[in-house]
Amino acid sequence: MNMTLIGTTLAALLTIAVYSFLYKDNPFYKFAEHLVVGVSAGYYLVIYYYNFIDPTVVSPVFRLRIGGDAILLGGVDWWMALIPGLLGLILYARFFPKIGWVSRWALGIYVGGYSGLGIAPVMQARVLDQIRGGALPVHALHTGQGWTNLLLVVGLLGTLTYFFFSLKHKGVLGGLARIGIVFIMVGFGASFGYTVMSRVSLLIGRMNFLLHDWLRIV
Amino acid sequence: MRALLPALSLSVSVLLALFPPAGRAADAPLSEVVRETAAPAAVTGLQARDYLDNNDRGDKIELSWCLSADDGAGALSVLEYRVWRSQAPDEQGELVATLEPGTAAHVDTGVTPGVAYYYRVEAFDGALSSPAATAGPAVGRINLFQTSRLPVLVLSLAFFAMVIWFTRLAARGTNLFVRRIPGLNAVEEAVGRATEMGRPVLYVPGIGEIDDIQTIASLTILSHVAKIAAEYETPLIVPTARSVVMSAAEEVVKEAYAEAGHPDNYNPDNIRYLSDAQFAFAGAVSGIMMRERPAANLYLGAFWAESLLFAETGFETKAIQVAGTANVSQLPFFVTACDYTLLGEELYAASAYLSREPKLLGGLKGSDWMKVITICIIVAGVVLTALGVPQFGRWFFTQ
Amino acid sequence: MRREIPLAITFLAGMFMLVDFFVPHHRVSAAGEELKQWGTIVIAASILLGIGNLIRVHSKKIARRQSGWGFSLVCLSVMAVMLWFGMWPGAKLGPNPLVGSIAQGSYFNWMYLNMDVPLQGTMFSLLAFFIASAAYRAFRLRSPEASLLLISAIVVMLGRVPLGQLLTKGLPEKATLPWLTEAIMTYPNMAAFRGILMGAALGVMAMGLRIILGIERSYLGGEK
Amino acid sequence: MAGFDLRQIDRRVIFTLIFVVVAWPLLRPMRLPMDVTPPVQRLYEAVEAVPPGSIVMLAGDYSPDTMPELQPMVISFVRHAFRRDLKIVTTSLWANSPPLIEDALAPLAAEFGKTYGVDFVNLGYMAGGTVTLLGMGASIPNTFPQDYYGTPVAGLPLMREVTNFDDIALVMNVSSGTPGTREWVQQVQGRYRVRLASGTTAVAAPPFYPYVQSGQLVGLLGGLKGAAEYEMLVDAPGDAVRGMDAQSIVHALIVFFILLGNVAYFAERRAQRARGGAAQREVTA
């Protein structure tokens, strides 16, 4: 028996086990579900170790090298590898009630750092750039472009108004918010329809695997 | 008469030689001679200035120019542009770049910060070079402010000021109005229903890492939900896809149970890490729904393609489902398949809304007024472009 | 103090990264990069927290012979096998080069390709079924808004395949399904999503600021 | 239908039908009528217009993840060219492409009895992107001194007929990103007046339609649908046509379910109103 054939057969059986869930929950699905959790846990553990922990912490701190280059024990690079390693380690302090609170330091750096990191780029890409893209010329109403631009501007203003929390949606505000909802619903419907194709392609892909790669009847 | 003919023909040929008819000038042989002997036209408008990138070492200078008249037009003879750099205005200096035709800008890397440089740019046709355009002196500097990001800074500061202003206002006891958000009232209702049915509540905080603000928003809502669940003594299952989110969720739930006065009811086995892998996680959560039959499923946080797997499996188990995410691509599926959905910003508003803590409401008010400013800017932009002021877009152009 | 130090750390880290965006100086950028790198390592190092939880929950089930304990055994043992194949330290000395390696052709890779990939891919493809059942039960003309959702979904769904082309063949171009699909995707869809994105962006910024300023702190958990 | 409530259709019925309509076209391709769109038709005609014996170039700039969409295009083009007795030279600006092209060439060469080195050559991958394209404008053999197998091009009879783009009757670029069709149009088509056709993923296609309009591309295949249309034109329906069959039917089936659901919904509402019953709790959409 060759490994490829065994592999394909195994993969095919597992594929069928997952599809059996569509009928109802059953032992085959349970088996597949627990198997994939186990395999992916092992996979991530190994990959994280090789890709992050080893090159950035273990190698520099214990083997004194970064990539292929030797570094100095106690040098800047060495400390720069040791500190994040320690930060990672203190996450585990929560298992020791007396020093458990230390684990929040690592969380503080991480959450604080990424919160700060997010703010300005979000302002840039999702507010400024969108203002620029959203303020379209609408004066040329004798052309089709003018009307479609007007549609885009009104839709955008309506949607923004819908998310206005400080006032009840009544009067002009209510009217604009209602336009917003109309646009949101049409947009959602379109996204839904647009996604069908790619999801069906996934199924075709799995089906091709079963019928062609495994059973070879296509 | 006889003498007139030769004179006439002579004068005609002289006239023809002096003023050739239009067709003749474009004759192939003539223009080919011109092409072989004339160098391409020079570039114009050459400028050199310090280049400000986002990792500024002061070692870059930016050049821009207008194309040679023979590039893409005219004699079509430009094969490349040559850029020379020197430290004196009249020196040829060293060749630092040869560029494809059609190029009208170049960033010269590797200059020494603080040193003045002069540049020459020539158009080259394979044999001959155009006269050089010159520019300089230009100096590379290490900058402390990214000027192209000024609009971002201005708007951010305005936003921060409003958030802080409203937060202080709230702290001083001013009553801030926030309209009803239907999906949020449903959260409490859902937990209540699970209690009536004697079945657990399932709370999925998304599959985002804790650096995703949606996850943090979700954890604050979780804290609120856990308090209700603790009071009702209803089991709360929290499956997570990220280790750090799991440990944060443990802390949040444990704390909520303690605050609700039921620390002993906290069951650490209900806060579960399942898998970092997206669909392994989705499969395992579906399994929990099928086997432990939660009566209320709350999906709040960052979700991707697994959203519909959850919502449809949850529907099959007849759970009441409330979802919320700022991942726009998944909203259509939650809206379609769940009972209530928090759209985008409503997820962030939720923690303030649920806790009714004045300090948190400040942030909500701040973003509301920022929305008003944004709407005003867009309207102003529409009006300005209509009035023929094209600069509007440029003011908001950042790098 | 136990509360203040983490909040101070959060504030400093947050402010630094915020300022970093506006300061192009290469040393500031380098420090920002270093901090991001630290974050990555902290997260990578945390994976054992989750794995520990997984092992605890499943071994309890096995020890108590709770229903489905056999599946828990499958989960834990396959994880152990994966680890052994991927990281066995004696591998380089042993006779089998396929163990202790994650390269193409190794047992680790084989398990990944023939178990993890098809299982996850198939679970992903379940969406093709669920998208149909969701459409069936939820797309009802019960309100004007719901009708819009339904109509635009149907138009786009049909406009994307040859069938839609056939259905409206012969009509003027601007009445054909492919054209309508394009129009819906370009206009209402874009306007709505741009609005939602802008609103959500403000939410993110407000939340981020609250975190940095220590107003939002429930994610840090209890006082103890 | 007494006793049968449409609102309560077991979703397993829906699942089964979806399963069947996806599997069936794979087993029994039905070739649903498909309109050929003008860009595809023009591409087909451009290849038809090349005199037999001429040399065409297949430039594959894609990777395995986009194979489902692009491989059927490559297969159809090779089939089309071989059938018309055109000679094929293939090149790649993407490192992953040459083996994928080889996958398409080998079986078709066997089918049409074509000889490597005489009727077709796979020049493999060359780094450099735009620079490589301009190099080919000067000399193709100098830019690709060896083929995919490491054989010097001087040893390949077909390559003796090729100096630069002047000897290539048509270039078919199959691309999924950068460098790809955009670079071919901007650097090669304009400069060397090459007849250029392109096939891209559905996601990447929209910006290239204006090129078809302006004539810079003689034709364009967009996504699985474009591939399917081309398969129909060369009269060799394959993976793309089968996939499109399934797509069309699934989409129609879902629409049918939606309509069915609404019929049931209104029937029930009417019945309820007649009974004067309370409105049922509805889910919010």
PDB file of N, CA and C in Angstrom, chain D residues 11-69:
ATOM      1  N   ARG D  11     -34.898  20.609   6.454  1.00  0.00           N
ATOM      2  CA  ARG D  11     -33.816  21.178   5.656  1.00  0.00           C
ATOM      3  C   ARG D  11     -32.951  20.096   5.033  1.00  0.00           C
ATOM      4  N   ARG D  12     -33.104  18.880   5.516  1.00  0.00           N
ATOM      5  CA  ARG D  12     -32.347  17.786   4.889  1.00  0.00           C
ATOM      6  C   ARG D  12     -32.794  17.546   3.452  1.00  0.00           C
ATOM      7  N   VAL D  13     -34.032  17.907   3.165  1.00  0.00           N
ATOM      8  CA  VAL D  13     -34.496  17.819   1.780  1.00  0.00           C
ATOM      9  C   VAL D  13     -33.695  18.806   0.928  1.00  0.00           C
ATOM     10  N   ILE D  14     -33.552  20.011   1.471  1.00  0.00           N
ATOM     11  CA  ILE D  14     -32.776  21.037   0.766  1.00  0.00           C
ATOM     12  C   ILE D  14     -31.331  20.557   0.571  1.00  0.00           C
ATOM     13  N   PHE D  15     -30.756  20.037   1.639  1.00  0.00           N
ATOM     14  CA  PHE D  15     -29.364  19.584   1.576  1.00  0.00           C
ATOM     15  C   PHE D  15     -29.194  18.504   0.510  1.00  0.00           C
ATOM     16  N   THR D  16     -30.118  17.555   0.505  1.00  0.00           N
ATOM     17  CA  THR D  16     -30.001  16.455  -0.456  1.00  0.00           C
ATOM     18  C   THR D  16     -30.042  16.986  -1.885  1.00  0.00           C
ATOM     19  N   LEU D  17     -30.978  17.919  -2.125  1.00  0.00           N
ATOM     20  CA  LEU D  17     -31.095  18.457  -3.478  1.00  0.00           C
ATOM     21  C   LEU D  17     -29.825  19.210  -3.888  1.00  0.00           C
ATOM     22  N   ILE D  18     -29.278  19.982  -2.965  1.00  0.00           N
ATOM     23  CA  ILE D  18     -28.034  20.708  -3.278  1.00  0.00           C
ATOM     24  C   ILE D  18     -26.938  19.704  -3.632  1.00  0.00           C
ATOM     25  N   PHE D  19     -26.850  18.661  -2.818  1.00  0.00           N
ATOM     26  CA  PHE D  19     -25.832  17.634  -3.026  1.00  0.00           C
ATOM     27  C   PHE D  19     -25.968  17.030  -4.430  1.00  0.00           C
ATOM     28  N   VAL D  20     -27.206  16.704  -4.764  1.00  0.00           N
ATOM     29  CA  VAL D  20     -27.450  16.058  -6.061  1.00  0.00           C
ATOM     30  C   VAL D  20     -27.120  16.999  -7.212  1.00  0.00           C
ATOM     31  N   VAL D  21     -27.581  18.256  -7.130  1.00  0.00           N
ATOM     32  CA  VAL D  21     -27.369  19.129  -8.284  1.00  0.00           C
ATOM     33  C   VAL D  21     -25.910  19.555  -8.423  1.00  0.00           C
ATOM     34  N   VAL D  22     -25.111  19.398  -7.381  1.00  0.00           N
ATOM     35  CA  VAL D  22     -23.685  19.665  -7.564  1.00  0.00           C
ATOM     36  C   VAL D  22     -22.990  18.431  -8.137  1.00  0.00           C
ATOM     37  N   ALA D  23     -23.362  17.258  -7.626  1.00  0.00           N
ATOM     38  CA  ALA D  23     -22.677  16.037  -8.062  1.00  0.00           C
ATOM     39  C   ALA D  23     -23.069  15.641  -9.486  1.00  0.00           C
ATOM     40  N   TRP D  24     -24.336  15.856  -9.819  1.00  0.00           N
ATOM     41  CA  TRP D  24     -24.838  15.352 -11.098  1.00  0.00           C
ATOM     42  C   TRP D  24     -24.083  15.910 -12.310  1.00  0.00           C
ATOM     43  N   PRO D  25     -23.917  17.230 -12.414  1.00  0.00           N
ATOM     44  CA  PRO D  25     -23.204  17.752 -13.588  1.00  0.00           C
ATOM     45  C   PRO D  25     -21.759  17.265 -13.646  1.00  0.00           C
ATOM     46  N   LEU D  26     -21.186  16.922 -12.492  1.00  0.00           N
ATOM     47  CA  LEU D  26     -19.810  16.421 -12.514  1.00  0.00           C
ATOM     48  C   LEU D  26     -19.786  15.032 -13.140  1.00  0.00           C
ATOM     49  N   LEU D  27     -20.821  14.238 -12.821  1.00  0.00           N
ATOM     50  CA  LEU D  27     -20.889  12.881 -13.362  1.00  0.00           C
ATOM     51  C   LEU D  27     -21.387  12.881 -14.801  1.00  0.00           C
ATOM     52  N   ARG D  28     -22.406  13.687 -15.061  1.00  0.00           N
ATOM     53  CA  ARG D  28     -23.023  13.758 -16.390  1.00  0.00           C
ATOM     54  C   ARG D  28     -23.062  15.209 -16.844  1.00  0.00           C
ATOM     55  N   PRO D  29     -21.984  15.678 -17.439  1.00  0.00           N
ATOM     56  CA  PRO D  29     -21.988  17.083 -17.879  1.00  0.00           C
ATOM     57  C   PRO D  29     -23.182  17.329 -18.777  1.00  0.00           C
ATOM     58  N   MET D  30     -23.928  18.397 -18.538  1.00  0.00           N
ATOM     59  CA  MET D  30     -25.114  18.591 -19.378  1.00  0.00           C
ATOM     60  C   MET D  30     -24.982  19.771 -20.320  1.00  0.00           C
ATOM     61  N   ARG D  31     -23.916  20.527 -20.174  1.00  0.00           N
ATOM     62  CA  ARG D  31     -23.678  21.644 -21.082  1.00  0.00           C
ATOM     63  C   ARG D  31     -24.895  22.514 -21.235  1.00  0.00           C
ATOM     64  N   LEU D  32     -25.292  23.113 -20.146  1.00  0.00           N
ATOM     65  CA  LEU D  32     -26.395  24.055 -20.211  1.00  0.00           C
ATOM     66  C   LEU D  32     -26.054  25.101 -21.243  1.00  0.00           C
ATOM     67  N   PRO D  33     -27.049  25.545 -22.011  1.00  0.00           N
ATOM     68  CA  PRO D  33     -26.737  26.569 -23.009  1.00  0.00           C
ATOM     69  C   PRO D  33     -26.083  27.764 -22.323  1.00  0.00           C
ATOM     70  N   MET D  34     -25.047  28.230 -22.941  1.00  0.00           N
ATOM     71  CA  MET D  34     -24.310  29.314 -22.323  1.00  0.00           C
ATOM     72  C   MET D  34     -24.036  30.340 -23.413  1.00  0.00           C
ATOM     73  N   ASP D  35     -24.366  31.575 -23.140  1.00  0.00           N
ATOM     74  CA  ASP D  35     -24.082  32.626 -24.100  1.00  0.00           C
ATOM     75  C   ASP D  35     -22.592  32.903 -24.084  1.00  0.00           C
ATOM     76  N   VAL D  36     -22.013  32.979 -25.253  1.00  0.00           N
ATOM     77  CA  VAL D  36     -20.601  33.340 -25.279  1.00  0.00           C
ATOM     78  C   VAL D  36     -20.509  34.859 -25.309  1.00  0.00           C
ATOM     79  N   THR D  37     -19.788  35.405 -24.357  1.00  0.00           N
ATOM     80  CA  THR D  37     -19.686  36.863 -24.287  1.00  0.00           C
ATOM     81  C   THR D  37     -18.659  37.361 -25.303  1.00  0.00           C
ATOM     82  N   PRO D  38     -18.814  38.608 -25.767  1.00  0.00           N
ATOM     83  CA  PRO D  38     -17.937  39.110 -26.835  1.00  0.00           C
ATOM     84  C   PRO D  38     -16.435  38.980 -26.550  1.00  0.00           C
ATOM     85  N   PRO D  39     -15.945  39.290 -25.345  1.00  0.00           N
ATOM     86  CA  PRO D  39     -14.489  39.191 -25.159  1.00  0.00           C
ATOM     87  C   PRO D  39     -13.958  37.780 -25.412  1.00  0.00           C
ATOM     88  N   VAL D  40     -14.760  36.769 -25.038  1.00  0.00           N
ATOM     89  CA  VAL D  40     -14.323  35.387 -25.237  1.00  0.00           C
ATOM     90  C   VAL D  40     -14.389  35.030 -26.720  1.00  0.00           C
ATOM     91  N   GLN D  41     -15.483  35.450 -27.355  1.00  0.00           N
ATOM     92  CA  GLN D  41     -15.658  35.192 -28.778  1.00  0.00           C
ATOM     93  C   GLN D  41     -14.492  35.791 -29.577  1.00  0.00           C
ATOM     94  N   ARG D  42     -14.105  37.013 -29.202  1.00  0.00           N
ATOM     95  CA  ARG D  42     -13.019  37.678 -29.934  1.00  0.00           C
ATOM     96  C   ARG D  42     -11.706  36.946 -29.745  1.00  0.00           C
ATOM     97  N   LEU D  43     -11.505  36.439 -28.525  1.00  0.00           N
ATOM     98  CA  LEU D  43     -10.269  35.701 -28.280  1.00  0.00           C
ATOM     99  C   LEU D  43     -10.220  34.474 -29.166  1.00  0.00           C
ATOM    100  N   TYR D  44     -11.354  33.773 -29.209  1.00  0.00           N
ATOM    101  CA  TYR D  44     -11.420  32.561 -30.024  1.00  0.00           C
ATOM    102  C   TYR D  44     -11.126  32.889 -31.491  1.00  0.00           C
ATOM    103  N   GLU D  45     -11.745  33.953 -31.974  1.00  0.00           N
ATOM    104  CA  GLU D  45     -11.556  34.321 -33.373  1.00  0.00           C
ATOM    105  C   GLU D  45     -10.123  34.753 -33.653  1.00  0.00           C
ATOM    106  N   ALA D  46      -9.503  35.397 -32.681  1.00  0.00           N
ATOM    107  CA  ALA D  46      -8.116  35.831 -32.867  1.00  0.00           C
ATOM    108  C   ALA D  46      -7.208  34.620 -33.051  1.00  0.00           C
ATOM    109  N   VAL D  47      -7.467  33.564 -32.278  1.00  0.00           N
ATOM    110  CA  VAL D  47      -6.652  32.358 -32.429  1.00  0.00           C
ATOM    111  C   VAL D  47      -6.963  31.688 -33.771  1.00  0.00           C
ATOM    112  N   GLU D  48      -8.245  31.691 -34.146  1.00  0.00           N
ATOM    113  CA  GLU D  48      -8.635  31.105 -35.428  1.00  0.00           C
ATOM    114  C   GLU D  48      -7.953  31.817 -36.597  1.00  0.00           C
ATOM    115  N   ALA D  49      -7.690  33.119 -36.408  1.00  0.00           N
ATOM    116  CA  ALA D  49      -7.139  33.919 -37.503  1.00  0.00           C
ATOM    117  C   ALA D  49      -5.646  33.692 -37.707  1.00  0.00           C
ATOM    118  N   VAL D  50      -5.005  33.030 -36.759  1.00  0.00           N
ATOM    119  CA  VAL D  50      -3.560  32.793 -36.895  1.00  0.00           C
ATOM    120  C   VAL D  50      -3.340  31.689 -37.928  1.00  0.00           C
ATOM    121  N   PRO D  51      -2.506  31.924 -38.966  1.00  0.00           N
ATOM    122  CA  PRO D  51      -2.304  30.892 -39.991  1.00  0.00           C
ATOM    123  C   PRO D  51      -1.619  29.656 -39.414  1.00  0.00           C
ATOM    124  N   PRO D  52      -2.016  28.457 -39.830  1.00  0.00           N
ATOM    125  CA  PRO D  52      -1.383  27.234 -39.334  1.00  0.00           C
ATOM    126  C   PRO D  52       0.127  27.288 -39.527  1.00  0.00           C
ATOM    127  N   GLY D  53       0.861  26.692 -38.602  1.00  0.00           N
ATOM    128  CA  GLY D  53       2.312  26.691 -38.700  1.00  0.00           C
ATOM    129  C   GLY D  53       2.961  27.859 -37.987  1.00  0.00           C
ATOM    130  N   SER D  54       2.160  28.894 -37.633  1.00  0.00           N
ATOM    131  CA  SER D  54       2.738  30.041 -36.926  1.00  0.00           C
ATOM    132  C   SER D  54       3.050  29.666 -35.482  1.00  0.00           C
ATOM    133  N   ILE D  55       3.787  30.557 -34.842  1.00  0.00           N
ATOM    134  CA  ILE D  55       4.158  30.316 -33.453  1.00  0.00           C
ATOM    135  C   ILE D  55       3.343  31.232 -32.550  1.00  0.00           C
ATOM    136  N   VAL D  56       2.725  30.646 -31.511  1.00  0.00           N
ATOM    137  CA  VAL D  56       2.035  31.468 -30.511  1.00  0.00           C
ATOM    138  C   VAL D  56       2.745  31.293 -29.179  1.00  0.00           C
ATOM    139  N   MET D  57       2.581  32.266 -28.294  1.00  0.00           N
ATOM    140  CA  MET D  57       3.231  32.187 -26.990  1.00  0.00           C
ATOM    141  C   MET D  57       2.169  32.051 -25.916  1.00  0.00           C
ATOM    142  N   LEU D  58       2.401  31.126 -24.972  1.00  0.00           N
ATOM    143  CA  LEU D  58       1.527  30.996 -23.806  1.00  0.00           C
ATOM    144  C   LEU D  58       2.320  31.483 -22.603  1.00  0.00           C
ATOM    145  N   ALA D  59       1.947  32.623 -22.063  1.00  0.00           N
ATOM    146  CA  ALA D  59       2.659  33.187 -20.919  1.00  0.00           C
ATOM    147  C   ALA D  59       1.844  32.933 -19.665  1.00  0.00           C
ATOM    148  N   GLY D  60       2.282  31.996 -18.849  1.00  0.00           N
ATOM    149  CA  GLY D  60       1.532  31.620 -17.650  1.00  0.00           C
ATOM    150  C   GLY D  60       2.102  32.295 -16.424  1.00  0.00           C
ATOM    151  N   ASP D  61       1.342  33.211 -15.835  1.00  0.00           N
ATOM    152  CA  ASP D  61       1.807  33.892 -14.623  1.00  0.00           C
ATOM    153  C   ASP D  61       0.800  33.647 -13.509  1.00  0.00           C
ATOM    154  N   TYR D  62       0.761  32.423 -12.994  1.00  0.00           N
ATOM    155  CA  TYR D  62      -0.209  32.100 -11.953  1.00  0.00           C
ATOM    156  C   TYR D  62       0.371  31.056 -11.012  1.00  0.00           C
ATOM    157  N   SER D  63      -0.386  30.746  -9.956  1.00  0.00           N
ATOM    158  CA  SER D  63       0.105  29.795  -8.951  1.00  0.00           C
ATOM    159  C   SER D  63      -0.999  28.788  -8.625  1.00  0.00           C
ATOM    160  N   PRO D  64      -0.664  27.724  -7.878  1.00  0.00           N
ATOM    161  CA  PRO D  64      -1.639  26.645  -7.694  1.00  0.00           C
ATOM    162  C   PRO D  64      -2.974  27.093  -7.095  1.00  0.00           C
ATOM    163  N   ASP D  65      -2.991  28.117  -6.231  1.00  0.00           N
ATOM    164  CA  ASP D  65      -4.250  28.459  -5.570  1.00  0.00           C
ATOM    165  C   ASP D  65      -5.313  28.986  -6.528  1.00  0.00           C
ATOM    166  N   THR D  66      -4.906  29.442  -7.721  1.00  0.00           N
ATOM    167  CA  THR D  66      -5.915  29.922  -8.666  1.00  0.00           C
ATOM    168  C   THR D  66      -6.136  28.919  -9.800  1.00  0.00           C
ATOM    169  N   MET D  67      -5.574  27.720  -9.636  1.00  0.00           N
ATOM    170  CA  MET D  67      -5.704  26.694 -10.677  1.00  0.00           C
ATOM    171  C   MET D  67      -7.147  26.376 -11.067  1.00  0.00           C
ATOM    172  N   PRO D  68      -8.062  26.238 -10.091  1.00  0.00           N
ATOM    173  CA  PRO D  68      -9.426  25.876 -10.493  1.00  0.00           C
ATOM    174  C   PRO D  68      -9.986  26.813 -11.558  1.00  0.00           C
ATOM    175  N   GLU D  69      -9.663  28.085 -11.487  1.00  0.00           N
ATOM    176  CA  GLU D  69     -10.183  29.023 -12.472  1.00  0.00           C
ATOM    177  C   GLU D  69      -9.332  29.064 -13.743  1.00  0.00           C
TER     178      GLU D  69
END
